[in-house]
Amino acid sequence: MIVRISGEDQYRLDDGLHDRLNQLDKAVITAAHDGDETGFRAAFDELLGFVRANGTLVGEDEIETSDLILPPADLSLAEAGTEFTGEGLIPD
Amino acid sequence: MPGLTGRMSTVVKAKVSKLLDRAEDPAETLDYSYQRQVEQLQNVKKGIADVVTAKKRLQLQETTLQQQLVKLDTQARQALSSGQEDLARTALERKNIAQTELQSLDTQVVELEEQQQKLTDSEQKLRAKIEAFRTKKEVIKAQYSAAEAQVRISEAATGVGEQMADVGLAMQRAVDKTENMKARADAVQELEAAGTFEDITALGPGEDDIDRQLKSLSSKSAVDDDLAKMKGEVGQGASGAGQIGSGAGADAAPGSGQGAAATGDQSKEQSA
């Protein structure tokens, strides 16, 4: 599968890693829901780190559509809570 | 996939289809997509230029504040050398305000530089994808029937569209940050206009109380200054003047009034 980290790059990851990604993502959501800044930062960094460590960069000249898109690394807790629930971050 | 990733994916995909939906006429799709991509690239360049403009504005403010810092510091030293501790205190208070503003500006300039770098990286990535699309489009046209080529090129356009949507996201965030900083810079200017930093900002072409008082002090202590300078040149180093200043300040009565009120008193004493 192809995973994009917004504002960075696209990575090619083994399909078998999907469940692990899901777990990491849920941890981020839980921390964001609880308003736990430290926990959110740690969980989100872990999610991004997992993608970077286990993925291979998609080449600049390859055109691929992502299966998953992760928010940018500097996402704040406030943005995680509000902006991604609606239209928010991406301009028309 | 639910959660943060799922939501983000949904938002971006909605954005991508918005970017692409006008290219639905099959006859036009092939070249329209490419044309649209090139237009988007121009928008990204404009976005970067806006960030650079905002940064330059802040840097200009920084330069002004730095000049004010130097001037206020000099004034404080002069005042102290002449035993005018209250005057020195006022100058240092203003210097403090200017210093705080300068630190805040520094942080903002660094942040804008990061935004600029990110956008420049994004622009390069988008440019590479668009170039890849241009090549791929011609290859597909040559290899497949019109209908099949249509499908394949649409797929490729979606891939580039995702990159465009992502750059759009980065740009929007940069613009938001820039807007916040503009608001902050405007607020500082409003404070200045309202007189909060009056004496700091008036140091340019005009004169303020400190300037006027120091001018009269300067004439009195001109000989002393020259002497101190000469001592420095002869071999005691530039810190000589500062030490003399500190000594004079220590001799003055401690805690004798503070701030603008004290400055007024000094004025009277000065003219008496």
mmCIF file of C-alpha atoms in Angstrom, chain B:
data_model
loop_
_atom_site.group_PDB
_atom_site.id
_atom_site.type_symbol
_atom_site.label_atom_id
_atom_site.label_comp_id
_atom_site.label_asym_id
_atom_site.label_seq_id
_atom_site.Cartn_x
_atom_site.Cartn_y
_atom_site.Cartn_z
ATOM 1 C CA MET B 1 -9.249 2.966 7.876
ATOM 2 C CA PRO B 2 -11.009 5.015 10.534
ATOM 3 C CA GLY B 3 -9.375 7.517 12.839
ATOM 4 C CA LEU B 4 -7.091 10.417 12.065
ATOM 5 C CA THR B 5 -5.607 8.832 8.952
ATOM 6 C CA GLY B 6 -9.005 7.947 7.550
ATOM 7 C CA ARG B 7 -10.315 11.450 8.085
ATOM 8 C CA MET B 8 -7.252 13.004 6.537
ATOM 9 C CA SER B 9 -7.510 10.688 3.539
ATOM 10 C CA THR B 10 -11.171 11.553 3.068
ATOM 11 C CA VAL B 11 -10.488 15.280 3.201
ATOM 12 C CA VAL B 12 -7.638 15.046 0.694
ATOM 13 C CA LYS B 13 -9.572 12.787 -1.663
ATOM 14 C CA ALA B 14 -12.522 15.161 -1.644
ATOM 15 C CA LYS B 15 -10.082 17.910 -2.479
ATOM 16 C CA VAL B 16 -8.548 15.912 -5.304
ATOM 17 C CA SER B 17 -11.902 15.246 -6.945
ATOM 18 C CA LYS B 18 -12.650 18.967 -6.666
ATOM 19 C CA LEU B 19 -9.376 19.703 -8.399
ATOM 20 C CA LEU B 20 -10.132 17.243 -11.173
ATOM 21 C CA ASP B 21 -13.871 17.502 -11.686
ATOM 22 C CA ARG B 22 -13.731 20.081 -14.414
ATOM 23 C CA ALA B 23 -11.675 17.784 -16.570
ATOM 24 C CA GLU B 24 -14.568 15.454 -17.259
ATOM 25 C CA ASP B 25 -14.959 16.136 -20.954
ATOM 26 C CA PRO B 26 -12.967 13.227 -22.440
ATOM 27 C CA ALA B 27 -11.801 15.182 -25.451
ATOM 28 C CA GLU B 28 -10.234 17.831 -23.260
ATOM 29 C CA THR B 29 -8.957 15.769 -20.345
ATOM 30 C CA LEU B 30 -5.535 14.949 -21.656
ATOM 31 C CA ASP B 31 -4.198 18.402 -22.121
ATOM 32 C CA TYR B 32 -6.491 20.122 -19.658
ATOM 33 C CA SER B 33 -5.056 18.143 -16.750
ATOM 34 C CA TYR B 34 -1.538 19.159 -17.603
ATOM 35 C CA GLN B 35 -2.504 22.776 -18.146
ATOM 36 C CA ARG B 36 -4.265 22.846 -14.790
ATOM 37 C CA GLN B 37 -1.240 21.344 -13.079
ATOM 38 C CA VAL B 38 1.009 24.042 -14.492
ATOM 39 C CA GLU B 39 -1.424 26.717 -13.257
ATOM 40 C CA GLN B 40 -1.335 25.212 -9.780
ATOM 41 C CA LEU B 41 2.433 25.334 -9.820
ATOM 42 C CA GLN B 42 2.242 29.082 -10.511
ATOM 43 C CA ASN B 43 -0.061 29.461 -7.491
ATOM 44 C CA VAL B 44 2.455 27.685 -5.314
ATOM 45 C CA LYS B 45 5.139 30.111 -6.478
ATOM 46 C CA LYS B 46 2.892 33.036 -5.572
ATOM 47 C CA GLY B 47 2.293 31.490 -2.170
ATOM 48 C CA ILE B 48 6.028 31.264 -1.558
ATOM 49 C CA ALA B 49 6.477 34.889 -2.629
ATOM 50 C CA ASP B 50 3.846 35.940 -0.065
ATOM 51 C CA VAL B 51 5.681 34.144 2.713
ATOM 52 C CA VAL B 52 8.945 35.816 1.672
ATOM 53 C CA THR B 53 7.242 39.235 1.690
ATOM 54 C CA ALA B 54 5.883 38.648 5.183
ATOM 55 C CA LYS B 55 9.326 37.563 6.340
ATOM 56 C CA LYS B 56 10.990 40.658 4.871
ATOM 57 C CA ARG B 57 8.503 42.880 6.636
ATOM 58 C CA LEU B 58 9.323 41.291 9.974
ATOM 59 C CA GLN B 59 13.057 41.535 9.261
ATOM 60 C CA LEU B 60 12.654 45.241 8.567
ATOM 61 C CA GLN B 61 10.951 45.661 11.931
ATOM 62 C CA GLU B 62 13.806 43.730 13.501
ATOM 63 C CA THR B 63 16.383 46.106 12.039
ATOM 64 C CA THR B 64 14.514 49.119 13.385
ATOM 65 C CA LEU B 65 14.246 47.569 16.832
ATOM 66 C CA GLN B 66 17.928 46.651 16.829
ATOM 67 C CA GLN B 67 18.849 50.257 16.090
ATOM 68 C CA GLN B 68 16.590 51.383 18.916
ATOM 69 C CA LEU B 69 18.237 48.905 21.268
ATOM 70 C CA VAL B 70 21.686 50.259 20.508
ATOM 71 C CA LYS B 71 20.526 53.816 20.915
ATOM 72 C CA LEU B 72 18.715 53.194 24.198
ATOM 73 C CA ASP B 73 21.701 51.300 25.524
ATOM 74 C CA THR B 74 23.985 54.194 24.649
ATOM 75 C CA GLN B 75 21.603 56.638 26.271
ATOM 76 C CA ALA B 76 21.462 54.554 29.426
ATOM 77 C CA ARG B 77 25.247 54.478 29.633
ATOM 78 C CA GLN B 78 25.520 58.193 29.051
ATOM 79 C CA ALA B 79 22.906 58.866 31.724
ATOM 80 C CA LEU B 80 24.664 56.602 34.177
ATOM 81 C CA SER B 81 28.039 58.201 33.521
ATOM 82 C CA SER B 82 26.457 61.527 34.391
ATOM 83 C CA GLY B 83 24.944 60.213 37.591
ATOM 84 C CA GLN B 84 21.392 60.356 36.196
ATOM 85 C CA GLU B 85 20.283 56.971 37.405
ATOM 86 C CA ASP B 86 16.550 57.596 36.913
ATOM 87 C CA LEU B 87 17.103 58.593 33.344
ATOM 88 C CA ALA B 88 19.216 55.503 32.780
ATOM 89 C CA ARG B 89 16.460 53.392 34.311
ATOM 90 C CA THR B 90 13.878 54.831 31.932
ATOM 91 C CA ALA B 91 16.073 54.178 28.937
ATOM 92 C CA LEU B 92 16.691 50.623 30.136
ATOM 93 C CA GLU B 93 12.967 50.050 30.669
ATOM 94 C CA ARG B 94 12.315 51.014 27.089
ATOM 95 C CA LYS B 95 15.219 48.916 25.959
ATOM 96 C CA ASN B 96 13.623 45.992 27.752
ATOM 97 C CA ILE B 97 10.345 46.396 25.897
ATOM 98 C CA ALA B 98 12.163 46.640 22.591
ATOM 99 C CA GLN B 99 14.193 43.552 23.463
ATOM 100 C CA THR B 100 11.084 41.503 24.217
ATOM 101 C CA GLU B 101 9.565 42.517 20.887
ATOM 102 C CA LEU B 102 12.780 41.645 19.113
ATOM 103 C CA GLN B 103 12.843 38.154 20.612
ATOM 104 C CA SER B 104 9.270 37.568 19.509
ATOM 105 C CA LEU B 105 10.116 38.765 15.996
ATOM 106 C CA ASP B 106 13.132 36.457 15.914
ATOM 107 C CA THR B 107 10.941 33.450 16.654
ATOM 108 C CA GLN B 108 8.490 34.461 13.953
ATOM 109 C CA VAL B 109 11.165 34.975 11.334
ATOM 110 C CA VAL B 110 12.577 31.516 12.074
ATOM 111 C CA GLU B 111 9.113 30.021 11.758
ATOM 112 C CA LEU B 112 8.490 31.757 8.452
ATOM 113 C CA GLU B 113 11.829 30.533 7.169
ATOM 114 C CA GLU B 114 10.742 26.974 7.980
ATOM 115 C CA GLN B 115 7.473 27.525 6.142
ATOM 116 C CA GLN B 116 9.332 28.921 3.168
ATOM 117 C CA GLN B 117 11.616 25.902 3.075
ATOM 118 C CA LYS B 118 8.711 23.469 3.298
ATOM 119 C CA LEU B 119 6.861 25.203 0.492
ATOM 120 C CA THR B 120 9.948 25.272 -1.682
ATOM 121 C CA ASP B 121 10.372 21.512 -1.143
ATOM 122 C CA SER B 122 6.705 20.942 -1.941
ATOM 123 C CA GLU B 123 6.996 23.017 -5.081
ATOM 124 C CA GLN B 124 9.933 20.933 -6.278
ATOM 125 C CA LYS B 125 8.036 17.712 -5.640
ATOM 126 C CA LEU B 126 4.976 18.955 -7.462
ATOM 127 C CA ARG B 127 7.141 20.117 -10.364
ATOM 128 C CA ALA B 128 8.715 16.632 -10.607
ATOM 129 C CA LYS B 129 5.272 14.962 -10.604
ATOM 130 C CA ILE B 130 3.973 17.308 -13.278
ATOM 131 C CA GLU B 131 7.013 16.625 -15.415
ATOM 132 C CA ALA B 132 6.468 12.874 -14.939
ATOM 133 C CA PHE B 133 2.839 13.340 -15.905
ATOM 134 C CA ARG B 134 3.763 15.186 -19.097
ATOM 135 C CA THR B 135 6.040 12.342 -20.179
ATOM 136 C CA LYS B 136 3.606 9.632 -19.153
ATOM 137 C CA LYS B 137 0.744 11.316 -20.993
ATOM 138 C CA GLU B 138 2.628 11.175 -24.287
ATOM 139 C CA VAL B 139 3.652 7.552 -23.754
ATOM 140 C CA ILE B 140 0.078 6.523 -22.941
ATOM 141 C CA LYS B 141 -1.299 8.384 -25.939
ATOM 142 C CA ALA B 142 1.110 6.528 -28.205
ATOM 143 C CA GLN B 143 0.529 3.075 -26.721
ATOM 144 C CA TYR B 144 -3.188 2.802 -26.063
ATOM 145 C CA SER B 145 -6.496 3.282 -27.783
ATOM 146 C CA ALA B 146 -8.207 6.584 -27.079
ATOM 147 C CA ALA B 147 -10.633 5.097 -24.543
ATOM 148 C CA GLU B 148 -7.953 3.166 -22.669
ATOM 149 C CA ALA B 149 -5.595 6.138 -22.716
ATOM 150 C CA GLN B 150 -8.373 8.217 -21.206
ATOM 151 C CA VAL B 151 -8.655 5.893 -18.220
ATOM 152 C CA ARG B 152 -4.944 5.640 -17.629
ATOM 153 C CA ILE B 153 -4.313 9.323 -17.894
ATOM 154 C CA SER B 154 -7.177 10.035 -15.511
ATOM 155 C CA GLU B 155 -5.526 7.738 -13.005
ATOM 156 C CA ALA B 156 -2.239 9.551 -13.385
ATOM 157 C CA ALA B 157 -4.027 12.900 -13.099
ATOM 158 C CA THR B 158 -5.523 11.734 -9.808
ATOM 159 C CA GLY B 159 -2.046 10.913 -8.539
ATOM 160 C CA VAL B 160 -0.761 14.358 -9.464
ATOM 161 C CA GLY B 161 -3.965 15.858 -8.070
ATOM 162 C CA GLU B 162 -3.145 14.344 -4.699
ATOM 163 C CA GLN B 163 0.260 15.995 -4.765
ATOM 164 C CA MET B 164 -1.414 19.298 -5.674
ATOM 165 C CA ALA B 165 -3.935 18.923 -2.859
ATOM 166 C CA ASP B 166 -1.078 18.253 -0.479
ATOM 167 C CA VAL B 167 0.798 21.355 -1.594
ATOM 168 C CA GLY B 168 -2.460 23.260 -1.206
ATOM 169 C CA LEU B 169 -2.651 22.048 2.361
ATOM 170 C CA ALA B 170 0.914 23.125 3.115
ATOM 171 C CA MET B 171 0.221 26.510 1.538
ATOM 172 C CA GLN B 172 -2.935 27.069 3.534
ATOM 173 C CA ARG B 173 -1.122 26.326 6.772
ATOM 174 C CA ALA B 174 1.702 28.688 5.802
ATOM 175 C CA VAL B 175 -0.792 31.427 4.937
ATOM 176 C CA ASP B 176 -2.581 30.945 8.266
ATOM 177 C CA LYS B 177 0.697 31.296 10.150
ATOM 178 C CA THR B 178 1.663 34.345 8.102
ATOM 179 C CA GLU B 179 -1.714 35.943 8.840
ATOM 180 C CA ASN B 180 -1.178 35.410 12.555
ATOM 181 C CA MET B 181 2.206 37.087 12.333
ATOM 182 C CA LYS B 182 0.845 39.991 10.311
ATOM 183 C CA ALA B 183 -1.776 40.482 12.989
ATOM 184 C CA ARG B 184 0.981 40.493 15.606
ATOM 185 C CA ALA B 185 3.108 42.969 13.634
ATOM 186 C CA ASP B 186 0.058 45.201 13.176
ATOM 187 C CA ALA B 187 -0.641 45.019 16.901
ATOM 188 C CA VAL B 188 2.908 46.171 17.665
ATOM 189 C CA GLN B 189 2.484 49.059 15.248
ATOM 190 C CA GLU B 190 -0.803 49.995 16.867
ATOM 191 C CA LEU B 191 0.884 50.029 20.258
ATOM 192 C CA GLU B 192 3.525 52.312 18.817
ATOM 193 C CA ALA B 193 0.882 54.582 17.299
ATOM 194 C CA ALA B 194 -0.913 54.721 20.624
ATOM 195 C CA GLY B 195 2.265 55.976 22.257
ATOM 196 C CA THR B 196 3.252 52.877 24.167
ATOM 197 C CA PHE B 197 6.693 52.921 22.583
ATOM 198 C CA GLU B 198 6.466 56.586 21.669
ATOM 199 C CA ASP B 199 9.865 57.472 22.936
ATOM 200 C CA ILE B 200 11.427 54.479 21.298
ATOM 201 C CA THR B 201 9.943 55.057 17.879
ATOM 202 C CA ALA B 202 10.393 58.825 18.040
ATOM 203 C CA LEU B 203 14.137 58.334 18.196
ATOM 204 C CA GLY B 204 14.386 58.427 14.430
ATOM 205 C CA PRO B 205 13.923 61.886 13.008
ATOM 206 C CA GLY B 206 12.506 63.571 16.143
ATOM 207 C CA GLU B 207 13.754 64.074 19.665
ATOM 208 C CA ASP B 208 12.229 62.807 22.875
ATOM 209 C CA ASP B 209 12.800 63.749 26.502
ATOM 210 C CA ILE B 210 15.713 61.421 26.927
ATOM 211 C CA ASP B 211 17.306 62.763 23.769
ATOM 212 C CA ARG B 212 16.928 66.372 24.834
ATOM 213 C CA GLN B 213 18.207 65.778 28.342
ATOM 214 C CA LEU B 214 21.090 63.721 27.137
ATOM 215 C CA LYS B 215 22.014 66.381 24.656
ATOM 216 C CA SER B 216 22.459 68.895 27.453
ATOM 217 C CA LEU B 217 24.291 66.282 29.485
ATOM 218 C CA SER B 218 26.472 65.485 26.523
ATOM 219 C CA SER B 219 27.722 69.050 26.260
ATOM 220 C CA LYS B 220 28.568 69.048 29.966
ATOM 221 C CA SER B 221 30.303 65.747 29.913
ATOM 222 C CA ALA B 222 31.909 66.109 26.525
ATOM 223 C CA VAL B 223 35.277 66.746 28.098
ATOM 224 C CA ASP B 224 34.881 63.766 30.421
ATOM 225 C CA ASP B 225 33.887 61.614 27.474
ATOM 226 C CA ASP B 226 36.880 62.695 25.492
ATOM 227 C CA LEU B 227 39.088 61.987 28.442
ATOM 228 C CA ALA B 228 37.597 58.512 28.892
ATOM 229 C CA LYS B 229 38.007 57.826 25.197
ATOM 230 C CA MET B 230 41.554 58.961 25.307
ATOM 231 C CA LYS B 231 42.236 56.759 28.297
ATOM 232 C CA GLY B 232 40.810 53.867 26.325
ATOM 233 C CA GLU B 233 42.966 54.639 23.335
ATOM 234 C CA VAL B 234 46.025 54.932 25.457
ATOM 235 C CA GLY B 235 45.578 51.354 26.614
ATOM 236 C CA GLN B 236 42.752 50.714 29.072
ATOM 237 C CA GLY B 237 40.302 49.318 26.496
ATOM 238 C CA ALA B 238 36.815 50.340 25.476
ATOM 239 C CA SER B 239 35.270 49.153 28.747
ATOM 240 C CA GLY B 240 36.779 52.111 30.521
ATOM 241 C CA ALA B 241 33.835 54.386 29.770
ATOM 242 C CA GLY B 242 31.337 51.804 31.022
ATOM 243 C CA GLN B 243 33.191 51.398 34.301
ATOM 244 C CA ILE B 244 33.295 55.080 34.891
ATOM 245 C CA GLY B 245 29.561 55.130 34.156
ATOM 246 C CA SER B 246 28.839 52.388 36.678
ATOM 247 C CA GLY B 247 30.832 54.161 39.314
ATOM 248 C CA ALA B 248 28.918 57.393 38.817
ATOM 249 C CA GLY B 249 25.604 55.495 38.960
ATOM 250 C CA ALA B 250 26.539 53.802 42.221
ATOM 251 C CA ASP B 251 27.315 57.144 43.794
ATOM 252 C CA ALA B 252 23.868 58.509 42.957
ATOM 253 C CA ALA B 253 21.061 58.134 45.506
ATOM 254 C CA PRO B 254 19.546 54.684 45.062
ATOM 255 C CA GLY B 255 15.851 54.161 44.319
ATOM 256 C CA SER B 256 15.138 57.836 43.790
ATOM 257 C CA GLY B 257 11.891 57.567 41.839
ATOM 258 C CA GLN B 258 11.230 55.589 38.713
ATOM 259 C CA GLY B 259 9.834 55.718 35.199
ATOM 260 C CA ALA B 260 8.320 58.662 33.369
ATOM 261 C CA ALA B 261 7.515 60.662 36.518
ATOM 262 C CA ALA B 262 11.157 60.560 37.503
ATOM 263 C CA THR B 263 12.110 61.675 34.032
ATOM 264 C CA GLY B 264 9.925 64.765 34.513
ATOM 265 C CA ASP B 265 11.686 65.602 37.787
ATOM 266 C CA GLN B 266 15.023 65.197 36.156
ATOM 267 C CA SER B 267 13.885 67.621 33.494
ATOM 268 C CA LYS B 268 13.198 70.298 36.070
ATOM 269 C CA GLU B 269 16.480 69.747 37.836
ATOM 270 C CA GLN B 270 18.192 69.874 34.511
ATOM 271 C CA SER B 271 16.717 73.198 33.429
ATOM 272 C CA ALA B 272 17.153 74.725 36.924
#
